[in-house]
JSON list of C-alpha atoms in Angstrom, two decimals:
[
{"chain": "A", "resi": 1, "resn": "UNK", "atom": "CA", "xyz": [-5.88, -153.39, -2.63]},
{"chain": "A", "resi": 2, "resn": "UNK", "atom": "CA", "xyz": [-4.28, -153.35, -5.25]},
{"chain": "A", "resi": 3, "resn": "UNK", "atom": "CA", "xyz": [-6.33, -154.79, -9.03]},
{"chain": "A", "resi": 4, "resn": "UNK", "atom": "CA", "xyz": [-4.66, -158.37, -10.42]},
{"chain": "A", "resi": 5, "resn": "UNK", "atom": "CA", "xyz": [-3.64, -158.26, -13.46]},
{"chain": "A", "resi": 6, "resn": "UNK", "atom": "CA", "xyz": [-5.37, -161.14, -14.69]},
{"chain": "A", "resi": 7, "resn": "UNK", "atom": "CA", "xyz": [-9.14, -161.27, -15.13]},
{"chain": "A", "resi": 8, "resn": "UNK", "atom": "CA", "xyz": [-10.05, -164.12, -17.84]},
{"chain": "A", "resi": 9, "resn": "UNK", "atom": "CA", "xyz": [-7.98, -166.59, -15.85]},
{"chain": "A", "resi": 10, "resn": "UNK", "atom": "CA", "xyz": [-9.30, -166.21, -12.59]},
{"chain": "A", "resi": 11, "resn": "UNK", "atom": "CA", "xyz": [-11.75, -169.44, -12.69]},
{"chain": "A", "resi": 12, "resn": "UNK", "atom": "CA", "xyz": [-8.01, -171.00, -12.98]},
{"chain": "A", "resi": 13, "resn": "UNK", "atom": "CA", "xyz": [-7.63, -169.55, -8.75]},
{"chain": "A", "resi": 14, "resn": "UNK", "atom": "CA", "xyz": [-10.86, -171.69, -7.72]},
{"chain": "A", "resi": 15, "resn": "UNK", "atom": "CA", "xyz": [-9.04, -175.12, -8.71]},
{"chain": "A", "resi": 16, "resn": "UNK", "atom": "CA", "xyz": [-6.15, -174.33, -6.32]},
{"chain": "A", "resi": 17, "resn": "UNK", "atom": "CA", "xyz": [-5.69, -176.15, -3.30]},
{"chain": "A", "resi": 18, "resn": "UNK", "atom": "CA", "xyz": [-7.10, -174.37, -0.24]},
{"chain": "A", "resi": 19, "resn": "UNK", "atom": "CA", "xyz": [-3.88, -172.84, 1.45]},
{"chain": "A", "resi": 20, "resn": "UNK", "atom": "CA", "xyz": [-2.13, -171.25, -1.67]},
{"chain": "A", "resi": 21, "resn": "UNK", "atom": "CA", "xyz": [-0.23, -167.73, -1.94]},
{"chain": "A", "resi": 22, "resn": "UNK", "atom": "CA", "xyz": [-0.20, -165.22, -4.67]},
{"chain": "A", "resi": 23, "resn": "UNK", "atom": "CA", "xyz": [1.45, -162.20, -5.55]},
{"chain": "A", "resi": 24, "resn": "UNK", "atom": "CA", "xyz": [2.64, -160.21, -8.73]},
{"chain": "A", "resi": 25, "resn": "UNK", "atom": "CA", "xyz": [5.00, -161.78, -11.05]},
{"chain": "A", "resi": 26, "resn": "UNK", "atom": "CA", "xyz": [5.87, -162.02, -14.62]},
{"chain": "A", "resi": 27, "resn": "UNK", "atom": "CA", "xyz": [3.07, -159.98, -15.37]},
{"chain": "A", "resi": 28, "resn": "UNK", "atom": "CA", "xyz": [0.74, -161.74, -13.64]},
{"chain": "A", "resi": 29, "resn": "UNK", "atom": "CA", "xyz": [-0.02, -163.38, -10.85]},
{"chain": "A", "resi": 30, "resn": "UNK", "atom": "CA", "xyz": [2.37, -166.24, -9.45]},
{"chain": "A", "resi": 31, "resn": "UNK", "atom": "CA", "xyz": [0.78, -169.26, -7.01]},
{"chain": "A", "resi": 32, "resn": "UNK", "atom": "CA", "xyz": [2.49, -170.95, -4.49]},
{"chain": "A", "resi": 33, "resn": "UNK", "atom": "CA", "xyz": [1.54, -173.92, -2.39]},
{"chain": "A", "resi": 34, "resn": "UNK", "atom": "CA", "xyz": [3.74, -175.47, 0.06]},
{"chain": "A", "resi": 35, "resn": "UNK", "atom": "CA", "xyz": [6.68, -173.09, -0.11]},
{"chain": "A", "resi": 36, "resn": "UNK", "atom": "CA", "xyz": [6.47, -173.67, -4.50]},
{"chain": "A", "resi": 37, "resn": "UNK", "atom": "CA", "xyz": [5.92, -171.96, -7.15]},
{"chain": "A", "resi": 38, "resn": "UNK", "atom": "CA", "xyz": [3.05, -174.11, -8.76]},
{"chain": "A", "resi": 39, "resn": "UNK", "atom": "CA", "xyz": [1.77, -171.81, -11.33]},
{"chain": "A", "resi": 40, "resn": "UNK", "atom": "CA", "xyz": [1.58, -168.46, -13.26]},
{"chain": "A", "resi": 41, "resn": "UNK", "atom": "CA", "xyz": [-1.12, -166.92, -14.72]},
{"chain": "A", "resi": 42, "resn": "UNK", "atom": "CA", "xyz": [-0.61, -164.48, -17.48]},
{"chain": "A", "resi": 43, "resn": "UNK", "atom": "CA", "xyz": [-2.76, -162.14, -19.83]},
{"chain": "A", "resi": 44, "resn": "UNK", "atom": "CA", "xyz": [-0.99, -160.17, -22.28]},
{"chain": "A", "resi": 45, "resn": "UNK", "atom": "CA", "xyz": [-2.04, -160.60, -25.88]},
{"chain": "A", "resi": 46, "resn": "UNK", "atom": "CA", "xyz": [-0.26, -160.14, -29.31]},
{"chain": "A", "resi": 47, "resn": "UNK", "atom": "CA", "xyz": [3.14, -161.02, -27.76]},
{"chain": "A", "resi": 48, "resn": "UNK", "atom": "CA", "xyz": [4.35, -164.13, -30.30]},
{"chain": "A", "resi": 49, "resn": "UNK", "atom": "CA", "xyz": [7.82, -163.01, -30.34]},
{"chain": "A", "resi": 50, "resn": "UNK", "atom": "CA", "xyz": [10.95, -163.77, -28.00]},
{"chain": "A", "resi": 51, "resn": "UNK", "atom": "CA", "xyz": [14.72, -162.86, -28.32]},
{"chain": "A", "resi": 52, "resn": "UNK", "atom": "CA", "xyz": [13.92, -162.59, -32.14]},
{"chain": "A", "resi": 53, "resn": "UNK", "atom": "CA", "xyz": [12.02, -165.52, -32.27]},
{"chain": "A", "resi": 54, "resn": "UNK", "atom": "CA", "xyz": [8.36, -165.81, -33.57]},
{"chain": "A", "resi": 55, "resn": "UNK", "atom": "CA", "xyz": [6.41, -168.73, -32.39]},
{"chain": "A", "resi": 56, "resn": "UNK", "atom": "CA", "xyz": [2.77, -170.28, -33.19]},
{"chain": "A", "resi": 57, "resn": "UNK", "atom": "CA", "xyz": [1.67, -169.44, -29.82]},
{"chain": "A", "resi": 58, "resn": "UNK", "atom": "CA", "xyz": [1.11, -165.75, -27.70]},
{"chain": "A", "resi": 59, "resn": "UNK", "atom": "CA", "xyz": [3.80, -166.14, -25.05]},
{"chain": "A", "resi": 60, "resn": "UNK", "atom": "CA", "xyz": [1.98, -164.08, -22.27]},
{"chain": "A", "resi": 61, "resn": "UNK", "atom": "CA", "xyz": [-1.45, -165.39, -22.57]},
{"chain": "A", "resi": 62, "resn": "UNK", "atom": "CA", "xyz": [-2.05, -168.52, -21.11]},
{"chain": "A", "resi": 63, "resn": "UNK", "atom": "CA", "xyz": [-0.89, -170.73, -17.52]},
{"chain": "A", "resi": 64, "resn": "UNK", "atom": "CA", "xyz": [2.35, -171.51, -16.56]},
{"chain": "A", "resi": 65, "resn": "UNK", "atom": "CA", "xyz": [3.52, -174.45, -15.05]},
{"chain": "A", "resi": 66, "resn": "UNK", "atom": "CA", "xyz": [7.03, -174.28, -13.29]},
{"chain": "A", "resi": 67, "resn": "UNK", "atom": "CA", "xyz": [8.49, -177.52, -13.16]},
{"chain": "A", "resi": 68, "resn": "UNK", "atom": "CA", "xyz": [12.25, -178.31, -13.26]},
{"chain": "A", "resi": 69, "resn": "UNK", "atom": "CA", "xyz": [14.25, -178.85, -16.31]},
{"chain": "A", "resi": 70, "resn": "UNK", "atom": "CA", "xyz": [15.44, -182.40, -15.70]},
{"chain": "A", "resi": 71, "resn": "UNK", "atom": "CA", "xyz": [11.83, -183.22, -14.43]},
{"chain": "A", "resi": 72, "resn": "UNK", "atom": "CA", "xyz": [9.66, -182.10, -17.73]},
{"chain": "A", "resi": 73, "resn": "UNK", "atom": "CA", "xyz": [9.57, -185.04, -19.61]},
{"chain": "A", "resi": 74, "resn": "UNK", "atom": "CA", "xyz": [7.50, -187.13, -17.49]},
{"chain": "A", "resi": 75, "resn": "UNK", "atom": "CA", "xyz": [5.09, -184.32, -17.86]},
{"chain": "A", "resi": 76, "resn": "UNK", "atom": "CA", "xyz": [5.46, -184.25, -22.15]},
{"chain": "A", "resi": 77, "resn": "UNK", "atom": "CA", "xyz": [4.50, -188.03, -22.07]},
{"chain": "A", "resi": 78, "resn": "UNK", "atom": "CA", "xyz": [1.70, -187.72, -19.88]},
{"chain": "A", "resi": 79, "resn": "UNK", "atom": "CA", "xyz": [0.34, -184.36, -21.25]},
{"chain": "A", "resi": 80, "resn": "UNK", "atom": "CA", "xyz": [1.20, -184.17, -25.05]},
{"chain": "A", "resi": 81, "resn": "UNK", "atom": "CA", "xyz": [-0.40, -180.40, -25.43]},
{"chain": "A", "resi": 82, "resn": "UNK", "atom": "CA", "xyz": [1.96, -178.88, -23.22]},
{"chain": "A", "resi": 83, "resn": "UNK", "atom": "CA", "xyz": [4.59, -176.23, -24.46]},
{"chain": "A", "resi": 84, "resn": "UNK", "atom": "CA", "xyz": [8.41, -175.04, -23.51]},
{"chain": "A", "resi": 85, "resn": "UNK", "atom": "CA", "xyz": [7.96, -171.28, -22.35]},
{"chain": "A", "resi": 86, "resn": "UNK", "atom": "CA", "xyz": [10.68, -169.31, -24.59]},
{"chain": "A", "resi": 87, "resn": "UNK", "atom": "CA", "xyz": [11.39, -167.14, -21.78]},
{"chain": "A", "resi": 88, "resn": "UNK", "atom": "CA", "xyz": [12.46, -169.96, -18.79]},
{"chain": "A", "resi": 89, "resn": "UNK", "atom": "CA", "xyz": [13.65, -173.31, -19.47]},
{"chain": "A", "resi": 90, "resn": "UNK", "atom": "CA", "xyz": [11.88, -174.61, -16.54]},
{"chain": "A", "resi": 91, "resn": "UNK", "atom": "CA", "xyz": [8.60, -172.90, -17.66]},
{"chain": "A", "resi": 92, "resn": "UNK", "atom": "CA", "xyz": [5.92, -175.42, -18.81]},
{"chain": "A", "resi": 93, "resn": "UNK", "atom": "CA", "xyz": [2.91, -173.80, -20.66]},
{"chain": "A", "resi": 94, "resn": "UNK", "atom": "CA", "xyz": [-0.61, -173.68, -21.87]},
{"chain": "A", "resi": 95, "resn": "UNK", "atom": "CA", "xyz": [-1.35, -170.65, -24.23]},
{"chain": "A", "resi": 96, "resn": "UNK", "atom": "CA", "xyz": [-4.98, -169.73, -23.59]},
{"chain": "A", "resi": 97, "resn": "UNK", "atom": "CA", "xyz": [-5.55, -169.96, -27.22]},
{"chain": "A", "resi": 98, "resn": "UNK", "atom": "CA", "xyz": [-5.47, -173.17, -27.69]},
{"chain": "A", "resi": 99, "resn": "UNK", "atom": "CA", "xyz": [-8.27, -175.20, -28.65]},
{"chain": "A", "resi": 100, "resn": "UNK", "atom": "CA", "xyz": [-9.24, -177.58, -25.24]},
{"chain": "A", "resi": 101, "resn": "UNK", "atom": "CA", "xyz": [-7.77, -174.77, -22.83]},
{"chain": "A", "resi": 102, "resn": "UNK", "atom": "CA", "xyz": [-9.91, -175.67, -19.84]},
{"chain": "A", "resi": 103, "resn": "UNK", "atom": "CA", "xyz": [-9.81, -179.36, -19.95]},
{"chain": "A", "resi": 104, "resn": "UNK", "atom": "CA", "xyz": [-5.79, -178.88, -20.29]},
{"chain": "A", "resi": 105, "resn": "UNK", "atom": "CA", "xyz": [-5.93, -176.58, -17.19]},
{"chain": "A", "resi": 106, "resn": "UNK", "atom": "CA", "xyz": [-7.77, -178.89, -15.25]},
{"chain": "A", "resi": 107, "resn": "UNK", "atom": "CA", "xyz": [-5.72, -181.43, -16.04]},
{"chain": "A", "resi": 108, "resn": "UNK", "atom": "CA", "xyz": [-2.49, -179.55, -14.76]},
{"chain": "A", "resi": 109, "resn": "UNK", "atom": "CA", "xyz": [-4.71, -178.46, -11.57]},
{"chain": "A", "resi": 110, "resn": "UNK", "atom": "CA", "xyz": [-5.39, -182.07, -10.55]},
{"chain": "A", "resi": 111, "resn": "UNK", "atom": "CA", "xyz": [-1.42, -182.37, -10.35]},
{"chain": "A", "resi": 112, "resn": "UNK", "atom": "CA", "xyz": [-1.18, -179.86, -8.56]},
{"chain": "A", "resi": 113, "resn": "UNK", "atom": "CA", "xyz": [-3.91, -180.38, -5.88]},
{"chain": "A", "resi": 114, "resn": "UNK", "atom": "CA", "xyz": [-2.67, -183.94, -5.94]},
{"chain": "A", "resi": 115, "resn": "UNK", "atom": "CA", "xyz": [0.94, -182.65, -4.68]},
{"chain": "A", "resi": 116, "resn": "UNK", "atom": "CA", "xyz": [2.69, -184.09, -7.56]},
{"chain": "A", "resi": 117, "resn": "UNK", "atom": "CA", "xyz": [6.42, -183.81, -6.43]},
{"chain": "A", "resi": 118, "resn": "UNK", "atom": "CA", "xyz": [7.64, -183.11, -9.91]},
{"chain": "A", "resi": 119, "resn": "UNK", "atom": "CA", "xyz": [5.57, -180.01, -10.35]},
{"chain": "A", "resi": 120, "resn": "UNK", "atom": "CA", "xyz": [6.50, -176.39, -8.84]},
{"chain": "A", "resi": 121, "resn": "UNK", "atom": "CA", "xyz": [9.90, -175.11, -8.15]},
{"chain": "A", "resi": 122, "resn": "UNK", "atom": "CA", "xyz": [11.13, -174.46, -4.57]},
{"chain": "A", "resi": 123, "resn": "UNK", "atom": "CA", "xyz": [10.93, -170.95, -3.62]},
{"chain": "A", "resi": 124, "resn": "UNK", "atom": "CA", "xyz": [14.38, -169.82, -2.80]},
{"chain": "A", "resi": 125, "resn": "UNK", "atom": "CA", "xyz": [15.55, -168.77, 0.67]},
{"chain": "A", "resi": 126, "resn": "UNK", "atom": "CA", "xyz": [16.11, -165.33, -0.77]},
{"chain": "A", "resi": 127, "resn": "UNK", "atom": "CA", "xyz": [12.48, -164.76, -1.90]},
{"chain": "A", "resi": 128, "resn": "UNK", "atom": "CA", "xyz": [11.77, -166.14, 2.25]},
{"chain": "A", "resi": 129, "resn": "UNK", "atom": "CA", "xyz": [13.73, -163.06, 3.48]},
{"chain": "A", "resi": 130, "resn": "UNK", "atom": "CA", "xyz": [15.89, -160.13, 3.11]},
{"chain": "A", "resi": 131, "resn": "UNK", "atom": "CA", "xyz": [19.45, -160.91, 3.83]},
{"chain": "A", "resi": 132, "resn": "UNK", "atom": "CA", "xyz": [21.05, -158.96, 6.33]},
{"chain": "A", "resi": 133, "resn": "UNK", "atom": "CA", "xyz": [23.39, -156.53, 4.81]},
{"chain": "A", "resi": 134, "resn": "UNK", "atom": "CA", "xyz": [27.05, -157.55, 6.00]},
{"chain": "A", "resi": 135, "resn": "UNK", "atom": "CA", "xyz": [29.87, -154.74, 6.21]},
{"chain": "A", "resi": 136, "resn": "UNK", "atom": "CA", "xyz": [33.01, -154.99, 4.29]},
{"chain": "A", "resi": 137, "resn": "UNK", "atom": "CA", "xyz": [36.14, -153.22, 4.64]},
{"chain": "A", "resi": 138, "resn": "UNK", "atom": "CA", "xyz": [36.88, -150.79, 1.32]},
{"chain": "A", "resi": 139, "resn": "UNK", "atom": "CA", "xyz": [38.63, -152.63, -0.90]},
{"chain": "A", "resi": 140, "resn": "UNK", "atom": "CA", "xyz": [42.20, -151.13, -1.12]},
{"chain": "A", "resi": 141, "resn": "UNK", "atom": "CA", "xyz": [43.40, -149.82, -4.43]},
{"chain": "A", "resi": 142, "resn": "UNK", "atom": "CA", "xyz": [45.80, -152.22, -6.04]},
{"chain": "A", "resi": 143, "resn": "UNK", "atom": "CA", "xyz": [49.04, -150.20, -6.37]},
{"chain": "A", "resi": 144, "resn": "UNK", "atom": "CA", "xyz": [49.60, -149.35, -10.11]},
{"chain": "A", "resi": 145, "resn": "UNK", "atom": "CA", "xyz": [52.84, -151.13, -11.52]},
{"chain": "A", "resi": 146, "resn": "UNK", "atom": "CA", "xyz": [55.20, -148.83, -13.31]},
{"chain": "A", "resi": 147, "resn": "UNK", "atom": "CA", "xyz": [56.58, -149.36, -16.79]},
{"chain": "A", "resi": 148, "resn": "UNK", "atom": "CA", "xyz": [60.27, -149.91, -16.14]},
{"chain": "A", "resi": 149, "resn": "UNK", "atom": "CA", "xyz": [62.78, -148.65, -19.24]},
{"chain": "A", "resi": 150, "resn": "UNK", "atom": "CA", "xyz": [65.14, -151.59, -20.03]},
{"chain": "A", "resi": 151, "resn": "UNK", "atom": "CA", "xyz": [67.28, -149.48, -21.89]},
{"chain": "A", "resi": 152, "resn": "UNK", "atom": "CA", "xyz": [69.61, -148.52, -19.65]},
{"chain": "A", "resi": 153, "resn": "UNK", "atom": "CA", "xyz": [69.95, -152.17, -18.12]},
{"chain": "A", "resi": 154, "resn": "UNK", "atom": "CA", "xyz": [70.44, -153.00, -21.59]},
{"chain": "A", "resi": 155, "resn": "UNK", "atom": "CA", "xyz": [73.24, -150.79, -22.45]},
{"chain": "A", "resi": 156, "resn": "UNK", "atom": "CA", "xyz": [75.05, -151.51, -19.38]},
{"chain": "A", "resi": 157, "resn": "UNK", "atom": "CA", "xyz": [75.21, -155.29, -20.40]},
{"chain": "A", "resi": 158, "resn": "UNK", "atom": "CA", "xyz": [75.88, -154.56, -23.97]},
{"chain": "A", "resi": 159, "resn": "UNK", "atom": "CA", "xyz": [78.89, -152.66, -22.74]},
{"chain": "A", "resi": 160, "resn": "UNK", "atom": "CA", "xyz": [79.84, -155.40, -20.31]},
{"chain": "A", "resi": 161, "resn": "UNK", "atom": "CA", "xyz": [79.72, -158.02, -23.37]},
{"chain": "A", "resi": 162, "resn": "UNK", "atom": "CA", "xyz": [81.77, -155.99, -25.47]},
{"chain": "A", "resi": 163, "resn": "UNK", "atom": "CA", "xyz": [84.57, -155.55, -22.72]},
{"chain": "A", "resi": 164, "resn": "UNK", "atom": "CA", "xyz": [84.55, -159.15, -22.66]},
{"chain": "A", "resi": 165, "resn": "UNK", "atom": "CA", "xyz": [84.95, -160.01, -25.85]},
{"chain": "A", "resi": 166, "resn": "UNK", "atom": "CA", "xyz": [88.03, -157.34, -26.40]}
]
């Protein structure tokens, strides 16, 4: 079996609901419960910085809470200590740093064991299965276009308009 990658977060695995999934992600270990991603759990220290950005917070330390973009801001006026992950805009997060950590957690949990609709993100249909690989024909080299001299279309008309004007 192979050893999670978290091991200061794993009291956070106890407040799932009974029925949830996990596997490797991020990092970390990703939860899923009812075909959604509910939650990531990360532990990497001393990462503050993203895409040349520093931030007050360690980005890889903490819980995440995947929630859809349009859907976040009922969760910022319910639960003011949350943060935008840098690295996902529909990444909701709690670096473990901060100062009431496990009452925020538990907090978070109760949504989720609550099935709050707004929280999670479906899994797609291509994390369900492996599509089946479809053959195509080759695609058939276009056929180059040759460069055309205009010169000697050019001369011939030339010629034509001088006769003309003689």
């Amino acid at each position: 079996m192979e050893q999670s990658p978290i091991h200061n977060l794993l009291w956070i695995e106890e407040l799932l609901p009974v029925g949830y999934d996990c596997v490797p992600k991020n990092g970390g270990m990703a939860y899923y419960v009812d075909m959604k991603l509910v939650l990531i759990l990360v532990e990497r220290r001393g990462l503050y910085e993203h895409k040349g950005v520093s931030y007050p917070f360690e980005l890889w330390n903490g819980c995440i809470f995947p929630v859809e973009k349009k859907a976040q801001n009922a969760f910022f006026l319910k639960y003011l200590f949350l943060e935008n992950h840098p690295a996902n805009k529909d990444w909701l997060y709690i670096p473990a740093e901060s100062e009431n950590f496990e009452d925020e957690v538990k907090q978070m949990m109760r949504e989720i064991s609550r099935g709050n609709m707004l929280l999670g993100i479906p899994v797609k249909s291509s994390e369900l299965s492996k599509p089946e690989k479809v053959e195509r024909a080759p695609k058939k080299p276009s056929p180059q276009k040759t460069k055309i001299s205009k010169k000697g279309e050019n001369a011939f008309l030339l010629s034509i308009a001088k006769k003309n004007r003689k």
